[in-house]
Tab-separated table of N, CA, C and O in Angstrom:
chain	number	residue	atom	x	y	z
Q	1	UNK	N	-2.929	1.298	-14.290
Q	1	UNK	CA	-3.966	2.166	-13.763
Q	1	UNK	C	-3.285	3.386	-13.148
Q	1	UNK	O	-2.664	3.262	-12.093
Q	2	UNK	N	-3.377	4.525	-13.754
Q	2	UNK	CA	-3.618	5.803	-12.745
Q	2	UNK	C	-3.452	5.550	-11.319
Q	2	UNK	O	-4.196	4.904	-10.581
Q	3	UNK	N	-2.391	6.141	-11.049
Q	3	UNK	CA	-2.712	6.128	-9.422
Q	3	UNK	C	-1.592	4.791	-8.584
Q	3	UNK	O	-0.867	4.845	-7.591
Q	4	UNK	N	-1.878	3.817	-9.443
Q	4	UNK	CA	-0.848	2.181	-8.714
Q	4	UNK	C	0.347	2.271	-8.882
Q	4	UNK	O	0.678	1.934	-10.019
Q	5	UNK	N	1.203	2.600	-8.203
Q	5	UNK	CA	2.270	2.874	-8.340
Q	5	UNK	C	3.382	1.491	-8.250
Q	5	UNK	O	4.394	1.276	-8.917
Q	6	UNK	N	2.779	0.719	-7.209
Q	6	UNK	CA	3.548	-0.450	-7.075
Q	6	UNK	C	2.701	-1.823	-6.864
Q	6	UNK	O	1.500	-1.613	-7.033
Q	7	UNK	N	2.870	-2.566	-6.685
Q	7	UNK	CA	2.105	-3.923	-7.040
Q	7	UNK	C	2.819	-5.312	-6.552
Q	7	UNK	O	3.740	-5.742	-7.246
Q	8	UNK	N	2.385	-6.091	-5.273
Q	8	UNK	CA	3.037	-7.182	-4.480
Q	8	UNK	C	2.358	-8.171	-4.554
Q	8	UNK	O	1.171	-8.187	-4.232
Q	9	UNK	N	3.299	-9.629	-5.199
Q	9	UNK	CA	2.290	-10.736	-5.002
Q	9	UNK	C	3.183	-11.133	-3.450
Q	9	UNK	O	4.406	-11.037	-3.356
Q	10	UNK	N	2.229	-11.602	-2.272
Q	10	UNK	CA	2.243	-11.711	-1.587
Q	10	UNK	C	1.583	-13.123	-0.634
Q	10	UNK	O	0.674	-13.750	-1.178
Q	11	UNK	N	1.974	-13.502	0.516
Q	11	UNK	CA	1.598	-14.721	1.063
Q	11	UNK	C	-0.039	-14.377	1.425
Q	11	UNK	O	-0.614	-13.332	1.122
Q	12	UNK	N	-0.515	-15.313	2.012
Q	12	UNK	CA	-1.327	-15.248	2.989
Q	12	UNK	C	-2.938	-15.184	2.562
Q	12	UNK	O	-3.364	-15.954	1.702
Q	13	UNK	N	-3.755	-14.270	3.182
Q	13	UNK	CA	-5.353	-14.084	2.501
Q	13	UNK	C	-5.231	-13.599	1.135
Q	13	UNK	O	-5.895	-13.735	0.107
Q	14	UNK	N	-3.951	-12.867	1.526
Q	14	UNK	CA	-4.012	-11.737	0.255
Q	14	UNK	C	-3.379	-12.162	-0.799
Q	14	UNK	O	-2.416	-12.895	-0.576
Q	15	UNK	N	-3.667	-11.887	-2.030
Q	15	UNK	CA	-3.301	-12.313	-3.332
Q	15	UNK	C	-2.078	-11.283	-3.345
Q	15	UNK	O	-1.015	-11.751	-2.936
Q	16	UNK	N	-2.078	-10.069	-3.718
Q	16	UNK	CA	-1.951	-8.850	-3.811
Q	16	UNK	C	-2.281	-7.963	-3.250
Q	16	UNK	O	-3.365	-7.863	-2.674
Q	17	UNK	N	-1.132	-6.860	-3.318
Q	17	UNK	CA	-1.145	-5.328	-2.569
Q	17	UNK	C	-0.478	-4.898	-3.657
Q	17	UNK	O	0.576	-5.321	-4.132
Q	18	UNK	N	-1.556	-3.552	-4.206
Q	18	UNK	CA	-1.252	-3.051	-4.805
Q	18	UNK	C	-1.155	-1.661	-3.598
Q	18	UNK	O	-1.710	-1.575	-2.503
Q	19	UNK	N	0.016	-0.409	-4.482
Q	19	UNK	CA	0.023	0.643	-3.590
Q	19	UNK	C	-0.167	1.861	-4.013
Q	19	UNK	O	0.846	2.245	-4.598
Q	20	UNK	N	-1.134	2.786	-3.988
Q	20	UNK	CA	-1.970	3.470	-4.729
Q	20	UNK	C	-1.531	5.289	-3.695
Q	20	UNK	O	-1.895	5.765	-2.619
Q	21	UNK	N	-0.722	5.682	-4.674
Q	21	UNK	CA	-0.535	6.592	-4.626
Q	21	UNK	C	-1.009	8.604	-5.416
Q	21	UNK	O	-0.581	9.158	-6.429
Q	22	UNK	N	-2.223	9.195	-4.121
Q	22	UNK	CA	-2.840	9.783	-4.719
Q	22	UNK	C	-2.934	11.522	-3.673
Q	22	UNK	O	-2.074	11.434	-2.797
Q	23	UNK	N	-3.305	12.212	-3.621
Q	23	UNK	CA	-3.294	13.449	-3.502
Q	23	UNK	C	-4.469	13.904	-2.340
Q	23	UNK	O	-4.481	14.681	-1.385
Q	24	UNK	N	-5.156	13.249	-2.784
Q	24	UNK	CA	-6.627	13.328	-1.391
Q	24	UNK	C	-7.615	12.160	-1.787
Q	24	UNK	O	-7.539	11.261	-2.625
Q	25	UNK	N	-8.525	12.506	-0.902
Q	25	UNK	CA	-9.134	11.066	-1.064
Q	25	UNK	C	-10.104	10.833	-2.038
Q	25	UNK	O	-10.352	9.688	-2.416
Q	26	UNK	N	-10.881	12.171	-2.636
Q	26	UNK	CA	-11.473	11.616	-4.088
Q	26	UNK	C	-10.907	10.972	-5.116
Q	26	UNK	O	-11.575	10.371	-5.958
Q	27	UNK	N	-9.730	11.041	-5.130
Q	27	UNK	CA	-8.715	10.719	-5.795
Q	27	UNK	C	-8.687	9.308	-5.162
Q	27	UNK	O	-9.177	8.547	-5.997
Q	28	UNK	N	-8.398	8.760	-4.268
Q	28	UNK	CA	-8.663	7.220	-3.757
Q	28	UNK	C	-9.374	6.734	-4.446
Q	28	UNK	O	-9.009	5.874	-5.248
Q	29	UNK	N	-10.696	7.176	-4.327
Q	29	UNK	CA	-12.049	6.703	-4.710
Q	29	UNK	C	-12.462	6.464	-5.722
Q	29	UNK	O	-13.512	5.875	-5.979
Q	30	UNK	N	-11.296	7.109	-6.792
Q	30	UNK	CA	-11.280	7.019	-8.126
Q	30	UNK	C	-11.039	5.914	-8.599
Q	30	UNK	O	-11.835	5.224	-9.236
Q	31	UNK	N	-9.390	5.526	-8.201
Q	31	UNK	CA	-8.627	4.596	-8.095
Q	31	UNK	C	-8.774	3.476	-8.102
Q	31	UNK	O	-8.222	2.692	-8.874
Q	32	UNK	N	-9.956	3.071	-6.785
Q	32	UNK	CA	-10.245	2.124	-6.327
Q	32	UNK	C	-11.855	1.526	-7.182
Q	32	UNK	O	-12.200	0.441	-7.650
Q	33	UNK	N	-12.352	2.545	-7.087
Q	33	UNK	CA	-14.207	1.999	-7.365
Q	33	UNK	C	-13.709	1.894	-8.709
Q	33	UNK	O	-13.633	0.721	-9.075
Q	34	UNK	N	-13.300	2.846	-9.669
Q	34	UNK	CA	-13.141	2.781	-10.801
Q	34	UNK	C	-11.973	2.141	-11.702
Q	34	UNK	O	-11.864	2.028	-12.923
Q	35	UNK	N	-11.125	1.755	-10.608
Q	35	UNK	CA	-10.097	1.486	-11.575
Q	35	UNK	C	-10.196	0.065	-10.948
Q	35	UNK	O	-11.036	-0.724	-11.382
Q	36	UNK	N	-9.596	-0.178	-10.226
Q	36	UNK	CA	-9.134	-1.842	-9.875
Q	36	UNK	C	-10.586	-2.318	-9.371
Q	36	UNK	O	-10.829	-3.489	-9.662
Q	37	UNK	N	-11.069	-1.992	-9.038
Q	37	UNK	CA	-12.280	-2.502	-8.797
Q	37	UNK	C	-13.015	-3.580	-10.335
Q	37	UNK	O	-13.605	-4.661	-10.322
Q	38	UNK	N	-12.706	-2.862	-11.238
Q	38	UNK	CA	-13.194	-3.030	-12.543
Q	38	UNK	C	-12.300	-3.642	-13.515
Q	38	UNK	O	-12.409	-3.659	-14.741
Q	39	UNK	N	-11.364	-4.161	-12.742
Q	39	UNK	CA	-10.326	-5.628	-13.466
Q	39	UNK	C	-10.744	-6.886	-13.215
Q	39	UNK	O	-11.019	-7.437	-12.149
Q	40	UNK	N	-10.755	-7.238	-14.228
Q	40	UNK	CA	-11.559	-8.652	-14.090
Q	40	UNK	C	-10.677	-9.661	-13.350
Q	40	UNK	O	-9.447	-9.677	-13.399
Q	41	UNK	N	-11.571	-10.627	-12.554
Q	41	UNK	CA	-11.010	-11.567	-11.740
Q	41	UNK	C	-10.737	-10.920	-10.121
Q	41	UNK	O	-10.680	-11.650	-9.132
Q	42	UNK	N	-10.561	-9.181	-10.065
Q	42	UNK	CA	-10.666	-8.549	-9.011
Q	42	UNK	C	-12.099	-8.990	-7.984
Q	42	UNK	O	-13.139	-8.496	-8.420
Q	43	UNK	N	-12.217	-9.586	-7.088
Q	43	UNK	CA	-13.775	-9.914	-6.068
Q	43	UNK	C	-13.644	-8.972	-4.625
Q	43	UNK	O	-14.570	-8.924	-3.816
Q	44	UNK	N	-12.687	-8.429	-4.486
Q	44	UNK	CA	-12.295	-7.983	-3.386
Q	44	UNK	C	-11.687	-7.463	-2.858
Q	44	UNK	O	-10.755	-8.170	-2.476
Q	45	UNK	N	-11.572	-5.812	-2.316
Q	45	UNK	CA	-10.500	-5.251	-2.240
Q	45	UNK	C	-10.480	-4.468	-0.515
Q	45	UNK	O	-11.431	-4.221	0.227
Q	46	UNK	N	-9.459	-4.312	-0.379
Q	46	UNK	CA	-9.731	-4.176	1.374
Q	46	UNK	C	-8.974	-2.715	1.454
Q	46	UNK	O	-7.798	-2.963	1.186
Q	47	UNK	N	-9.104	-1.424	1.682
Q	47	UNK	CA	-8.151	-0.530	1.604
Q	47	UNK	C	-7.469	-0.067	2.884
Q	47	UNK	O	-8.203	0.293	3.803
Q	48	UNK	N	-6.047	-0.033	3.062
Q	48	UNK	CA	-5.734	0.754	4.138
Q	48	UNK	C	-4.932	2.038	4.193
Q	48	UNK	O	-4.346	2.098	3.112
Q	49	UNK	N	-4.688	2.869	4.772
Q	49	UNK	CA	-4.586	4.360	4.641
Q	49	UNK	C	-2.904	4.100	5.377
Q	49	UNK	O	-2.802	3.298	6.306
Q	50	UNK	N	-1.689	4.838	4.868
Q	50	UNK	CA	-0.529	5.141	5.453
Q	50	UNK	C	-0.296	6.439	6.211
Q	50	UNK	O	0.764	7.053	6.089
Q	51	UNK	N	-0.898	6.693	6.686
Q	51	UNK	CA	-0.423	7.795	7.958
Q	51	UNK	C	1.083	8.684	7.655
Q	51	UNK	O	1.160	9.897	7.456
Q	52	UNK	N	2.083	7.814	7.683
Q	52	UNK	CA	3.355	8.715	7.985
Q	52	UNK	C	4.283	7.342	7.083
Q	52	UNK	O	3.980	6.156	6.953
Q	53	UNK	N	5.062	7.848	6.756
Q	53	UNK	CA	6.332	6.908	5.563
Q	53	UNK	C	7.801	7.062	6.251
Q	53	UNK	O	8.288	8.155	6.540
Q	54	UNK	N	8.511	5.656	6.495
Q	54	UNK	CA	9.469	5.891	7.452
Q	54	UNK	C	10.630	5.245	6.372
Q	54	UNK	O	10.464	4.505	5.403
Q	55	UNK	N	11.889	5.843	6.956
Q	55	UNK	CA	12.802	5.347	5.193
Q	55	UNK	C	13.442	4.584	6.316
Q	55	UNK	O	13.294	4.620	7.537
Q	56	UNK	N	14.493	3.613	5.198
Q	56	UNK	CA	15.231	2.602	5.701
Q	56	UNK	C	15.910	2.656	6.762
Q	56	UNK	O	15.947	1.645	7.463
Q	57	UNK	N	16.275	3.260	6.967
Q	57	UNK	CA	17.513	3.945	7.971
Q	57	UNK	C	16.543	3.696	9.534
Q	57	UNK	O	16.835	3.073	10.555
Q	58	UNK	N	15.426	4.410	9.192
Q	58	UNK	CA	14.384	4.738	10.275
Q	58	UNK	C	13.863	2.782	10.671
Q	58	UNK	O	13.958	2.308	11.803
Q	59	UNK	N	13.520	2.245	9.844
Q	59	UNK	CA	13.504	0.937	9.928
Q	59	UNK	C	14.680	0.226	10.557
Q	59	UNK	O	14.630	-0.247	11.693
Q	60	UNK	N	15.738	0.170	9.775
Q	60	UNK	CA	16.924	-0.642	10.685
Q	60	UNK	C	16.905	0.185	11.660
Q	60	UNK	O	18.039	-0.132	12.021
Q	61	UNK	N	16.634	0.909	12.350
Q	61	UNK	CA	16.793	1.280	14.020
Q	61	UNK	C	16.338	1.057	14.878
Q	61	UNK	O	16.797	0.896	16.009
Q	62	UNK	N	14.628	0.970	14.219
Q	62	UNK	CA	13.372	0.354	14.453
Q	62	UNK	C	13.111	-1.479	14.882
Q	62	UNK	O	12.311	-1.833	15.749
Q	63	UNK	N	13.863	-2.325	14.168
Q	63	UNK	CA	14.007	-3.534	14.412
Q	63	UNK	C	15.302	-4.025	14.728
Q	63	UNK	O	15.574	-5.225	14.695
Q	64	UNK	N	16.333	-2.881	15.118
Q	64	UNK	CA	17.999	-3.593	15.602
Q	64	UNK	C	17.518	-4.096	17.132
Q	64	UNK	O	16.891	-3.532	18.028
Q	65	UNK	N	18.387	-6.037	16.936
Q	65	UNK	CA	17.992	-5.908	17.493
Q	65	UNK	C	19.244	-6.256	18.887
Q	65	UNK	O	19.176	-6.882	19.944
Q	66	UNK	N	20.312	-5.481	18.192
Q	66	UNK	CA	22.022	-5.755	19.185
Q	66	UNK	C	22.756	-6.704	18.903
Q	66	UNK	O	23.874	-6.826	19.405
Q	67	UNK	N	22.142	-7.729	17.858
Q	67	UNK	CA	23.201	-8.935	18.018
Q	67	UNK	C	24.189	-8.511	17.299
Q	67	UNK	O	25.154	-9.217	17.594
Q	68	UNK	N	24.495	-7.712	16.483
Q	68	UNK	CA	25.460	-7.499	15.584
Q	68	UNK	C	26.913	-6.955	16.620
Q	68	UNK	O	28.119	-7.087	16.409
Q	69	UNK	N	26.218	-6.362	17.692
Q	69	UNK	CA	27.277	-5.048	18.315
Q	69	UNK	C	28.325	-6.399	18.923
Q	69	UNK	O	29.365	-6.148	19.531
């Protein structure tokens, strides 16, 4: 699909996270109502919005947590 860039089978409620990468939000809406929405066996989709994207580096700094030093 247009738009899914990446795709996680994952623990928990969730079957899957797919990660839908798009330009503005009609473009979401596309994505979602029309595209995955309309795969069969799909019943349910929950969307959440990423704000700001932090790279690795920014992460290991983020969760160090000293035992190494």
């Amino acid at each position: 699909i247009d738009g899914v860039s990446e795709v996680y089978s994952v623990t928990g409620d969730t079957d899957l996270i797919a990660i839908v990468r798009v330009r503005n939000h009609d473009e979401l809406a596309e994505v979602i109502a029309d595209g995955v929405n309309k795969i069969p066996g799909i019943t349910r989709t929950l969307t959440n919005l990423a704000f700001r994207t932090y790279s690795a580096d920014d992460l290991d700094h983020a969760f160090d947590l000293g035992l190494g030093d």
